[in-house]
Amino acid sequence: MANKGNKKRRQFSLEEKMKVVEAVDSGKRKGEVAKEFGITPSTLSTFLKDRTKFEEKVREASVGPQRKRMRNALYDDIDKAVFAWFQEIHAKNILVTGSVIRKKALNLANMLGYDNFQASVGWLNRFRDRHGIALKAVCREDSDRLMNGLGIDKVNEWHAGEIIKLIADYSPDDIFNADETGVFFQLLPQHTLAAKGDHCREGKKAKQRLTALFCCNASGTEKMRPLIVGRSANPRCLKNVHSLPCDYRANQWAWMTQDLFNEWLIQVDARMKEAERRILLLIDNCSAHNMLPRLERIQVGYLPSNCTAVLQPLNLGIIHTMKVLYRSHLLKLILLKLNSNEDQEKVDIKQAIDMIAAAWWSVKQSTVVKCWQKAGIIPMELTDSNTEAAASEPDIAIEKLWHSVAIASCVPNEINFQDFVTADDDLIISQELMDTEIIQGMVAGENTDEAGSEDEGEASLPQQPKITITEAISSAQKLRRFLSTCVGVPDAIFGQLNGIDEYLMRRVTQTLIDSKITDFLQTK
């Protein structure tokens, strides 16, 4: 009996608890699961009861999967501040030792007003245990090896080693790349020179930018719905708008953040689970990508640091092509205004979202495949040889369009269309925290995802009236009459118009049926 009383109590890590829960979810009987993991039925019931708490902790990456207790730190605000700093350093692949972490903790503690805090070795060990970083997170030998010797040797080494292992179990249809880009969505041709090279950390231009996340597969058969981050959570132009061709989020600086990227990842993971697919997702090491949630259907592979310009498919022409198409559409709008002698109105967020999404969906499959081949991630023989026939942008028609607008807008002669397209290539797309910003977040409880005010940056834009279903049907009929007077309209255009007609008629018919039922019930 004495030995039974002194029996050491077993503790389980979050990872072990989640394995137990997953075993039950797989359809196994609870008794079999308890026997398999050597636990009592009451312990199993406790795990199942607390599963939501476990999943939330792992998903938020606030604790490491090996963590056995979820007790908060004694100096919780210091712990959060140090971890926020560590995430930034970790994203840049900078080697961090225990002594460096302790010195930074003392510095941040002083800034927070703690004079009696001691960053001891014991505190450091508990800090590592709480966040599951230990030594493996600060060393990352493979990343350090790839980071040294920037150049062709580094790229060849990755092609010959890591990427072969990553793609071995996946077809081109299931290999994806995701990346963000900044967009000055209101940029006019005559302002190209002023925008060129601007990082847009703050100031007036911060209100005129968006960050867009794009993702596509190596075969070019699948482009995911874009995620666009703006500054205003509720812009007036989106009032009464319930459907968009993309996902829209907002925060204070219109940047990508860890929370937004992880939310997007979880949604993609859920779609892959529903479709019973497993995919490989290649991403870079920007600060928004450095602490990922727990994923079931997505294997994440990191591209080597400082090599994305030559290894990331989206950076090798896909995003550039999207921007060419976006700027071209913008030029057409400007030319129409100039031709009708109307005042040039600024593009609002709704128009920008529509044009960015349309540009993304218009990027050709051949262009996507060609960029993946250029990155060396998929060999030539896996794709159609006709991809070399992909059209190059800008073409002659776009150059003529640029020339017309440039003359009418008095654009300096030294500015060309490519300058206009690449003017926002240097925009910062994710947050880089400074010590003072970390402390402000701890003291004032500010959230970096806090969006701007509703009307910010839109004071000069008139609110558009709500369009009725009857007006929409009338417009579709006018468009059909106009197309009937044109020569050589492709059949696909009429097919798309038929789809619009069908959708609108279905909506109005359902509305009439619902109103008749309501009238009938009211007379009873």
Coordinates of C-alpha atoms in Angstrom, one line a residue:
M1 CA 0.0 0.0 0.0
A2 CA 2.9 2.3 0.8
N3 CA 4.4 1.7 -2.6
K4 CA 1.0 2.4 -4.3
G5 CA 0.8 5.7 -2.4
N6 CA 4.3 6.7 -3.6
K7 CA 3.6 5.9 -7.2
K8 CA 4.8 8.7 -9.4
R9 CA 2.1 10.5 -11.2
R10 CA 2.5 10.5 -15.0
Q11 CA 2.3 13.8 -16.9
F12 CA 1.3 14.1 -20.5
S13 CA 2.5 16.7 -23.0
L14 CA 0.0 18.6 -25.2
E15 CA 1.2 16.5 -28.2
E16 CA 0.5 13.3 -26.3
K17 CA -2.9 14.5 -25.2
M18 CA -3.8 15.4 -28.8
K19 CA -2.7 12.0 -30.0
V20 CA -5.1 10.4 -27.5
V21 CA -8.0 12.7 -28.7
E22 CA -7.2 11.9 -32.4
A23 CA -7.3 8.2 -31.7
V24 CA -10.8 8.5 -30.3
D25 CA -11.8 10.7 -33.3
S26 CA -10.5 8.0 -35.7
G27 CA -13.3 5.7 -34.5
K28 CA -11.5 3.6 -32.0
R29 CA -13.4 2.6 -28.8
K30 CA -12.5 4.6 -25.7
G31 CA -11.6 1.4 -23.9
E32 CA -9.1 0.4 -26.6
V33 CA -7.6 3.9 -26.7
A34 CA -7.2 4.0 -22.9
K35 CA -5.4 0.6 -23.0
E36 CA -3.2 1.6 -25.9
F37 CA -1.9 4.8 -24.2
G38 CA -1.8 3.3 -20.7
I39 CA -4.3 5.7 -19.1
T40 CA -7.5 5.2 -17.0
P41 CA -11.0 5.9 -18.4
S42 CA -11.3 8.9 -16.2
T43 CA -8.1 10.4 -17.5
L44 CA -9.3 9.8 -21.1
S45 CA -12.6 11.6 -20.2
T46 CA -10.6 14.6 -18.9
F47 CA -8.6 14.8 -22.1
L48 CA -11.8 14.8 -24.2
K49 CA -13.4 17.4 -22.0
D50 CA -10.4 19.7 -22.3
R51 CA -9.8 19.1 -26.0
T52 CA -10.9 22.6 -27.1
K53 CA -8.4 24.1 -24.7
F54 CA -5.6 21.9 -26.0
E55 CA -6.4 22.6 -29.6
E56 CA -6.5 26.4 -29.0
K57 CA -3.1 26.4 -27.3
V58 CA -1.4 24.4 -30.0
R59 CA -3.1 26.4 -32.8
E60 CA -2.1 29.8 -31.3
A61 CA 1.4 28.4 -30.8
S62 CA 1.4 30.1 -27.4
V63 CA 2.9 26.9 -25.9
G64 CA 5.0 24.2 -27.4
P65 CA 3.5 20.8 -28.2
Q66 CA 5.8 19.1 -25.6
R67 CA 4.6 21.4 -22.8
K68 CA 2.9 19.4 -20.0
R69 CA 1.4 22.2 -18.0
M70 CA -0.4 25.4 -19.1
R71 CA 0.4 27.5 -16.1
N72 CA 1.1 31.2 -16.9
A73 CA 4.5 32.8 -16.2
L74 CA 5.0 34.8 -12.9
Y75 CA 5.9 37.9 -15.0
D76 CA 3.5 37.2 -17.8
D77 CA 3.9 40.6 -19.6
I78 CA 7.7 40.1 -19.6
D79 CA 7.3 36.6 -21.0
K80 CA 5.0 37.9 -23.8
A81 CA 7.4 40.7 -24.6
V82 CA 10.4 38.4 -24.9
F83 CA 8.5 35.9 -26.9
A84 CA 7.3 38.6 -29.4
W85 CA 11.0 39.7 -29.8
F86 CA 12.1 36.1 -30.2
Q87 CA 9.6 35.5 -33.0
E88 CA 11.0 38.5 -35.0
I89 CA 14.6 37.3 -34.5
H90 CA 13.7 33.7 -35.3
A91 CA 11.9 34.8 -38.6
K92 CA 15.2 36.4 -39.8
N93 CA 17.2 33.2 -39.0
I94 CA 19.4 35.0 -36.6
L95 CA 21.2 32.7 -34.2
V96 CA 20.0 33.3 -30.6
T97 CA 21.8 31.9 -27.5
G98 CA 20.5 31.6 -24.0
S99 CA 22.6 34.5 -22.7
V100 CA 21.2 36.8 -25.5
I101 CA 17.6 35.9 -24.5
R102 CA 18.4 36.6 -20.8
K103 CA 19.9 40.0 -21.6
K104 CA 17.0 40.9 -23.8
A105 CA 14.6 39.8 -21.0
L106 CA 16.3 42.1 -18.5
N107 CA 16.2 45.0 -20.9
L108 CA 12.5 44.6 -21.6
A109 CA 11.8 44.1 -17.9
N110 CA 13.4 47.5 -17.1
M111 CA 11.3 49.1 -19.9
L112 CA 8.2 47.6 -18.3
G113 CA 9.2 48.9 -14.9
Y114 CA 10.3 45.7 -13.1
D115 CA 13.4 46.3 -11.0
N116 CA 13.4 43.0 -9.1
F117 CA 13.1 40.7 -12.1
Q118 CA 16.1 38.3 -12.5
A119 CA 16.5 36.5 -15.9
S120 CA 18.1 33.4 -14.3
V121 CA 19.0 30.2 -16.0
G122 CA 15.9 28.7 -14.4
W123 CA 13.7 31.4 -15.9
L124 CA 15.3 30.8 -19.3
N125 CA 14.6 27.0 -19.1
R126 CA 11.0 27.7 -18.1
F127 CA 10.6 30.2 -20.9
R128 CA 11.9 27.7 -23.5
D129 CA 9.6 25.0 -22.1
R130 CA 6.5 27.3 -22.1
H131 CA 6.9 28.1 -25.8
G132 CA 8.4 24.8 -27.0
I133 CA 11.5 26.5 -28.5
A134 CA 14.3 24.8 -26.6
L135 CA 17.6 24.6 -28.5
K136 CA 16.1 23.2 -31.7
A137 CA 14.3 26.4 -32.4
V138 CA 17.3 28.7 -31.9
C139 CA 19.8 26.6 -33.7
R140 CA 18.1 25.4 -36.9
E141 CA 21.3 23.9 -38.3
D142 CA 19.8 23.2 -41.7
S143 CA 18.6 26.8 -42.2
D144 CA 22.0 28.2 -41.0
R145 CA 23.9 25.9 -43.4
L146 CA 21.7 27.1 -46.3
M147 CA 22.0 30.8 -45.2
N148 CA 25.8 30.8 -45.4
G149 CA 27.4 31.4 -48.8
L150 CA 24.7 33.2 -50.6
G151 CA 24.9 32.6 -54.3
I152 CA 24.6 29.8 -56.9
D153 CA 26.2 27.2 -54.6
K154 CA 23.4 27.8 -52.0
V155 CA 20.7 27.5 -54.6
N156 CA 22.1 24.4 -56.2
E157 CA 22.5 22.8 -52.8
W158 CA 18.9 23.3 -52.0
H159 CA 17.8 22.0 -55.5
A160 CA 19.9 18.9 -55.0
G161 CA 18.9 18.2 -51.4
E162 CA 16.0 19.7 -49.5
I163 CA 13.5 20.3 -52.3
I164 CA 13.9 16.7 -53.7
K165 CA 12.9 15.4 -50.3
L166 CA 10.0 17.8 -50.0
I167 CA 8.4 17.1 -53.3
A168 CA 9.0 13.4 -53.4
D169 CA 5.5 12.4 -52.3
Y170 CA 3.6 15.1 -54.1
S171 CA 2.4 15.7 -57.6
P172 CA 2.6 19.2 -59.2
D173 CA -1.1 19.6 -58.5
D174 CA -0.5 19.3 -54.8
I175 CA 2.6 21.5 -54.5
F176 CA 1.8 25.1 -53.7
N177 CA 3.6 28.4 -53.1
A178 CA 2.1 31.3 -51.2
D179 CA 3.5 34.9 -51.0
E180 CA 2.4 38.4 -50.2
T181 CA 2.9 41.7 -52.1
G182 CA 2.1 45.3 -51.4
V183 CA 0.0 47.4 -53.7
F184 CA -0.4 51.2 -53.9
F185 CA -4.0 50.8 -55.2
Q186 CA -4.6 54.5 -55.9
L187 CA -1.3 55.1 -57.6
L188 CA -1.5 57.3 -60.8
P189 CA 1.1 57.2 -63.6
Q190 CA 2.3 60.8 -62.9
H191 CA 3.1 59.8 -59.2
T192 CA 5.2 56.8 -60.1
L193 CA 8.6 58.5 -59.4
A194 CA 7.5 59.6 -55.9
A195 CA 6.3 56.0 -55.0
K196 CA 9.4 54.2 -56.3
G197 CA 11.4 52.6 -53.5
D198 CA 9.0 53.7 -50.8
H199 CA 8.8 51.1 -48.0
C200 CA 5.6 52.8 -46.7
R201 CA 6.1 52.2 -42.9
E202 CA 3.8 55.1 -42.0
G203 CA 2.4 58.4 -43.1
K204 CA -0.2 59.4 -45.6
K205 CA 0.7 56.7 -48.1
A206 CA 0.0 54.0 -45.6
K207 CA -3.7 54.8 -46.2
Q208 CA -3.3 54.2 -49.9
R209 CA -1.8 50.6 -49.7
L210 CA -3.1 47.1 -49.6
T211 CA -1.3 43.8 -48.9
A212 CA -2.4 40.8 -51.1
L213 CA -1.7 37.1 -50.4
F214 CA -1.6 34.8 -53.4
C215 CA -1.2 31.1 -53.7
C216 CA -1.1 28.7 -56.6
N217 CA 0.1 25.2 -57.5
A218 CA 3.0 24.0 -59.6
S219 CA 0.8 22.7 -62.5
G220 CA -1.0 26.0 -62.8
T221 CA -4.4 24.3 -62.5
E222 CA -5.3 25.8 -59.2
K223 CA -5.1 29.4 -58.0
M224 CA -6.5 30.0 -54.5
R225 CA -8.8 32.8 -53.6
P226 CA -6.7 35.9 -52.8
L227 CA -6.5 37.3 -49.3
I228 CA -6.4 41.2 -49.3
V229 CA -5.5 43.2 -46.2
G230 CA -6.5 46.8 -46.0
R231 CA -6.4 49.5 -43.3
S232 CA -10.1 50.1 -42.9
A233 CA -12.2 47.4 -41.4
N234 CA -15.5 48.9 -42.6
P235 CA -14.9 51.2 -45.6
R236 CA -17.9 53.0 -46.9
C237 CA -17.5 51.4 -50.3
L238 CA -18.1 48.0 -48.8
K239 CA -21.4 48.9 -47.1
N240 CA -24.1 46.5 -48.1
V241 CA -21.5 44.4 -49.9
H242 CA -21.8 40.7 -48.9
S243 CA -19.9 39.0 -51.6
L244 CA -16.3 39.7 -52.8
P245 CA -14.0 37.9 -55.2
C246 CA -11.5 37.5 -52.4
D247 CA -11.2 37.4 -48.6
Y248 CA -10.8 40.9 -47.0
R249 CA -9.3 41.7 -43.6
A250 CA -8.0 44.9 -42.0
N251 CA -5.4 46.0 -39.5
Q252 CA -3.7 49.3 -38.5
W253 CA -1.0 49.2 -41.2
A254 CA -2.6 47.0 -43.9
W255 CA 0.2 44.4 -43.3
M256 CA 0.2 40.6 -43.1
T257 CA 0.4 39.4 -39.5
Q258 CA 0.9 36.1 -37.8
D259 CA -2.8 35.9 -36.8
L260 CA -4.1 36.7 -40.3
F261 CA -1.7 34.3 -42.0
N262 CA -2.5 31.5 -39.5
E263 CA -6.2 32.1 -39.9
W264 CA -5.8 31.7 -43.7
L265 CA -3.7 28.5 -43.2
I266 CA -6.3 27.0 -41.0
Q267 CA -9.0 27.7 -43.6
V268 CA -7.0 26.1 -46.3
D269 CA -6.2 23.1 -44.1
A270 CA -10.0 22.7 -43.5
R271 CA -10.7 22.7 -47.2
M272 CA -8.0 20.2 -47.9
K273 CA -9.4 17.9 -45.2
E274 CA -12.8 18.2 -46.6
A275 CA -11.4 17.3 -50.1
E276 CA -9.3 14.5 -48.6
R277 CA -6.1 16.0 -50.0
R278 CA -2.6 16.5 -48.6
I279 CA -0.5 19.4 -50.0
L280 CA 3.0 20.8 -49.7
L281 CA 3.1 24.6 -49.2
L282 CA 6.3 26.4 -49.9
I283 CA 6.7 29.8 -48.1
D284 CA 9.4 32.3 -47.2
N285 CA 10.7 33.2 -43.7
C286 CA 9.0 36.6 -43.2
S287 CA 7.9 37.4 -39.7
A288 CA 4.2 36.6 -40.4
H289 CA 5.2 33.0 -41.3
N290 CA 7.4 32.1 -38.3
M291 CA 4.9 30.6 -35.8
L292 CA 2.5 28.3 -37.6
P293 CA -0.6 26.6 -36.2
R294 CA -1.1 22.9 -36.0
L295 CA -2.0 21.6 -39.5
E296 CA -3.4 18.2 -40.5
R297 CA -3.4 18.3 -44.3
I298 CA -0.6 20.8 -45.1
Q299 CA 3.1 20.2 -45.0
V300 CA 5.0 23.5 -44.8
G301 CA 8.4 23.8 -46.4
Y302 CA 10.5 27.0 -46.0
L303 CA 12.5 28.4 -48.8
P304 CA 16.1 29.3 -48.0
S305 CA 16.6 32.7 -46.6
N306 CA 17.7 35.5 -49.0
C307 CA 17.1 33.3 -52.0
T308 CA 13.4 33.9 -52.7
A309 CA 14.2 36.2 -55.6
V310 CA 15.5 33.1 -57.5
L311 CA 13.6 30.2 -55.8
Q312 CA 10.1 31.5 -55.1
P313 CA 7.8 30.9 -58.2
L314 CA 5.4 33.8 -57.3
N315 CA 8.4 36.2 -57.2
L316 CA 9.6 35.0 -60.6
G317 CA 6.9 36.5 -62.7
I318 CA 3.5 35.4 -61.4
I319 CA 2.9 38.4 -59.1
H320 CA 4.5 40.7 -61.6
T321 CA 2.1 39.5 -64.3
M322 CA -0.8 40.2 -61.9
K323 CA 0.4 43.7 -61.3
V324 CA 0.8 44.2 -65.1
L325 CA -2.8 43.3 -65.6
Y326 CA -4.0 45.4 -62.6
R327 CA -2.1 48.5 -63.8
S328 CA -3.4 47.9 -67.3
H329 CA -7.0 47.9 -66.1
L330 CA -6.3 51.1 -64.1
L331 CA -4.9 52.7 -67.3
K332 CA -8.1 51.9 -69.2
L333 CA -10.2 53.5 -66.5
I334 CA -8.0 56.6 -66.6
L335 CA -8.2 56.7 -70.4
L336 CA -12.0 56.5 -70.3
K337 CA -12.2 59.4 -67.9
L338 CA -9.9 61.5 -70.0
N339 CA -11.9 60.7 -73.2
S340 CA -15.2 61.8 -71.5
N341 CA -13.6 64.9 -69.9
E342 CA -14.7 63.7 -66.5
D343 CA -12.8 64.4 -63.3
Q344 CA -10.4 61.6 -62.4
E345 CA -11.8 60.0 -59.2
K346 CA -9.6 58.0 -56.9
V347 CA -10.0 54.2 -56.9
D348 CA -11.7 53.0 -53.8
I349 CA -11.0 49.7 -52.0
K350 CA -14.0 47.9 -53.6
Q351 CA -12.8 48.8 -57.1
A352 CA -9.2 47.8 -56.2
I353 CA -10.3 44.5 -54.8
D354 CA -12.3 43.7 -57.9
M355 CA -9.4 44.6 -60.2
I356 CA -6.8 42.8 -58.2
A357 CA -8.9 39.6 -58.1
A358 CA -9.7 39.9 -61.8
A359 CA -6.0 40.3 -62.6
W360 CA -5.1 37.3 -60.5
W361 CA -7.7 35.0 -62.2
S362 CA -6.5 36.3 -65.6
V363 CA -2.9 35.1 -65.0
K364 CA -2.5 32.2 -67.5
Q365 CA -1.7 28.7 -66.6
S366 CA 1.3 28.7 -68.9
T367 CA 2.7 31.7 -67.1
V368 CA 2.4 30.0 -63.7
V369 CA 4.1 26.8 -65.0
K370 CA 6.9 28.7 -66.6
C371 CA 7.7 30.4 -63.3
W372 CA 7.7 27.1 -61.4
Q373 CA 10.1 25.7 -64.0
K374 CA 12.3 28.8 -63.7
A375 CA 12.5 28.2 -59.9
G376 CA 13.8 24.7 -60.7
I377 CA 11.2 23.1 -58.4
I378 CA 9.5 21.1 -61.1
P379 CA 11.5 19.7 -64.1
M380 CA 10.5 20.6 -67.7
E381 CA 9.4 17.1 -68.6
L382 CA 6.5 17.2 -66.1
T383 CA 4.8 20.0 -68.0
D384 CA 3.5 20.8 -71.5
S385 CA 6.3 21.9 -73.9
N386 CA 3.9 24.5 -75.3
T387 CA 4.4 26.7 -72.2
E388 CA 7.2 28.5 -74.0
A389 CA 4.5 30.1 -76.1
A390 CA 3.2 32.0 -73.1
A391 CA 2.6 35.7 -74.0
S392 CA 5.1 38.1 -72.4
E393 CA 3.8 41.3 -70.7
P394 CA 3.7 44.1 -71.4
D395 CA 2.6 43.5 -75.0
I396 CA 2.3 46.1 -77.8
A397 CA -1.3 46.9 -76.9
I398 CA -0.4 47.8 -73.3
E399 CA 2.5 49.9 -74.4
K400 CA 0.2 51.9 -76.7
L401 CA -2.2 52.3 -73.8
W402 CA 0.6 53.5 -71.6
H403 CA 1.8 56.0 -74.2
S404 CA -1.7 57.5 -74.6
V405 CA -2.2 58.0 -70.9
A406 CA 1.3 59.2 -70.2
I407 CA 1.0 62.0 -72.8
A408 CA -2.4 63.1 -71.5
S409 CA -1.3 62.9 -67.8
C410 CA 2.0 64.7 -68.4
V411 CA 4.1 61.7 -67.2
P412 CA 7.9 62.5 -67.3
N413 CA 9.6 60.9 -70.3
E414 CA 12.0 58.9 -68.1
I415 CA 9.1 57.0 -66.6
N416 CA 7.9 53.9 -68.5
F417 CA 5.2 51.3 -68.0
Q418 CA 7.5 48.9 -66.1
D419 CA 8.3 51.7 -63.6
F420 CA 4.6 52.1 -63.1
V421 CA 4.1 48.3 -62.6
T422 CA 7.0 47.9 -60.1
A423 CA 6.6 51.1 -58.2
D424 CA 5.3 49.3 -55.1
D425 CA 7.6 46.3 -55.2
D426 CA 9.5 47.6 -52.1
L427 CA 6.5 47.9 -49.9
I428 CA 6.9 46.1 -46.5
I429 CA 4.3 43.3 -46.3
S430 CA 4.7 42.2 -42.7
Q431 CA 5.4 43.9 -39.3
E432 CA 8.9 44.3 -37.9
L433 CA 8.6 45.0 -34.2
M434 CA 10.9 47.3 -32.3
D435 CA 11.4 47.1 -28.5
T436 CA 9.3 50.2 -27.9
E437 CA 6.4 48.8 -30.0
I438 CA 6.6 45.5 -28.0
I439 CA 6.4 47.4 -24.7
Q440 CA 3.5 49.6 -26.0
G441 CA 1.6 46.5 -26.8
M442 CA 2.2 45.1 -23.3
V443 CA 1.5 48.3 -21.4
A444 CA -1.4 49.7 -23.4
G445 CA -2.8 46.3 -24.5
E446 CA -2.8 47.5 -28.1
N447 CA -3.4 45.0 -30.8
T448 CA -1.3 45.2 -34.0
D449 CA -4.3 43.9 -35.9
E450 CA -6.4 46.9 -34.9
A451 CA -7.9 48.4 -38.0
G452 CA -8.2 52.0 -39.0
S453 CA -11.4 54.0 -38.7
E454 CA -14.3 53.3 -41.0
D455 CA -13.9 56.4 -43.2
E456 CA -10.1 56.7 -43.0
G457 CA -8.6 57.5 -46.4
E458 CA -12.0 57.7 -48.1
A459 CA -13.2 61.2 -47.3
S460 CA -13.2 62.3 -51.0
L461 CA -15.0 59.2 -52.2
P462 CA -18.8 59.5 -52.6
Q463 CA -20.9 56.7 -51.2
Q464 CA -22.5 54.6 -54.0
P465 CA -26.3 54.1 -53.9
K466 CA -27.6 50.6 -53.4
I467 CA -28.5 48.8 -56.6
T468 CA -31.8 46.9 -56.7
I469 CA -32.3 43.5 -58.3
T470 CA -34.5 45.1 -60.9
E471 CA -31.8 47.6 -61.9
A472 CA -29.2 44.8 -62.1
I473 CA -31.5 42.8 -64.5
S474 CA -32.0 45.9 -66.6
S475 CA -28.3 46.5 -66.8
A476 CA -27.7 42.8 -67.9
Q477 CA -30.3 43.2 -70.6
K478 CA -28.6 46.4 -71.8
L479 CA -25.3 44.6 -71.9
R480 CA -26.8 41.8 -74.0
R481 CA -28.2 44.3 -76.5
F482 CA -24.9 46.1 -76.7
L483 CA -23.0 42.8 -77.4
S484 CA -25.5 41.9 -80.1
T485 CA -24.4 45.0 -82.0
C486 CA -20.7 44.0 -81.8
V487 CA -18.8 41.8 -84.4
G488 CA -16.9 38.7 -83.4
V489 CA -18.0 38.4 -79.8
P490 CA -16.7 35.0 -78.4
D491 CA -19.2 32.4 -77.4
A492 CA -17.7 32.3 -73.9
I493 CA -18.8 35.9 -73.3
F494 CA -22.4 35.0 -74.1
G495 CA -22.1 31.9 -71.9
Q496 CA -20.9 34.1 -68.9
L497 CA -23.8 36.5 -69.5
N498 CA -26.3 33.6 -69.5
G499 CA -24.9 32.6 -66.1
I500 CA -25.4 36.1 -64.8
D501 CA -29.0 36.2 -66.2
E502 CA -29.7 32.9 -64.6
Y503 CA -28.4 34.0 -61.2
L504 CA -30.3 37.3 -61.2
M505 CA -33.6 35.6 -62.3
R506 CA -33.2 32.9 -59.6
R507 CA -32.7 35.7 -57.0
V508 CA -35.7 37.7 -58.1
T509 CA -38.0 34.7 -58.4
Q510 CA -37.1 33.5 -54.9
T511 CA -37.8 36.9 -53.6
L512 CA -41.2 37.0 -55.2
I513 CA -42.0 33.5 -54.0
D514 CA -41.0 34.4 -50.4
S515 CA -43.1 37.6 -50.5
K516 CA -46.1 35.8 -51.8
I517 CA -45.8 33.2 -49.0
T518 CA -45.5 36.0 -46.4
D519 CA -48.6 37.8 -47.8
F520 CA -50.5 34.5 -47.7
L521 CA -49.6 33.9 -44.1
Q522 CA -50.5 37.4 -43.1
T523 CA -54.0 37.1 -44.5
K524 CA -54.7 33.9 -42.5

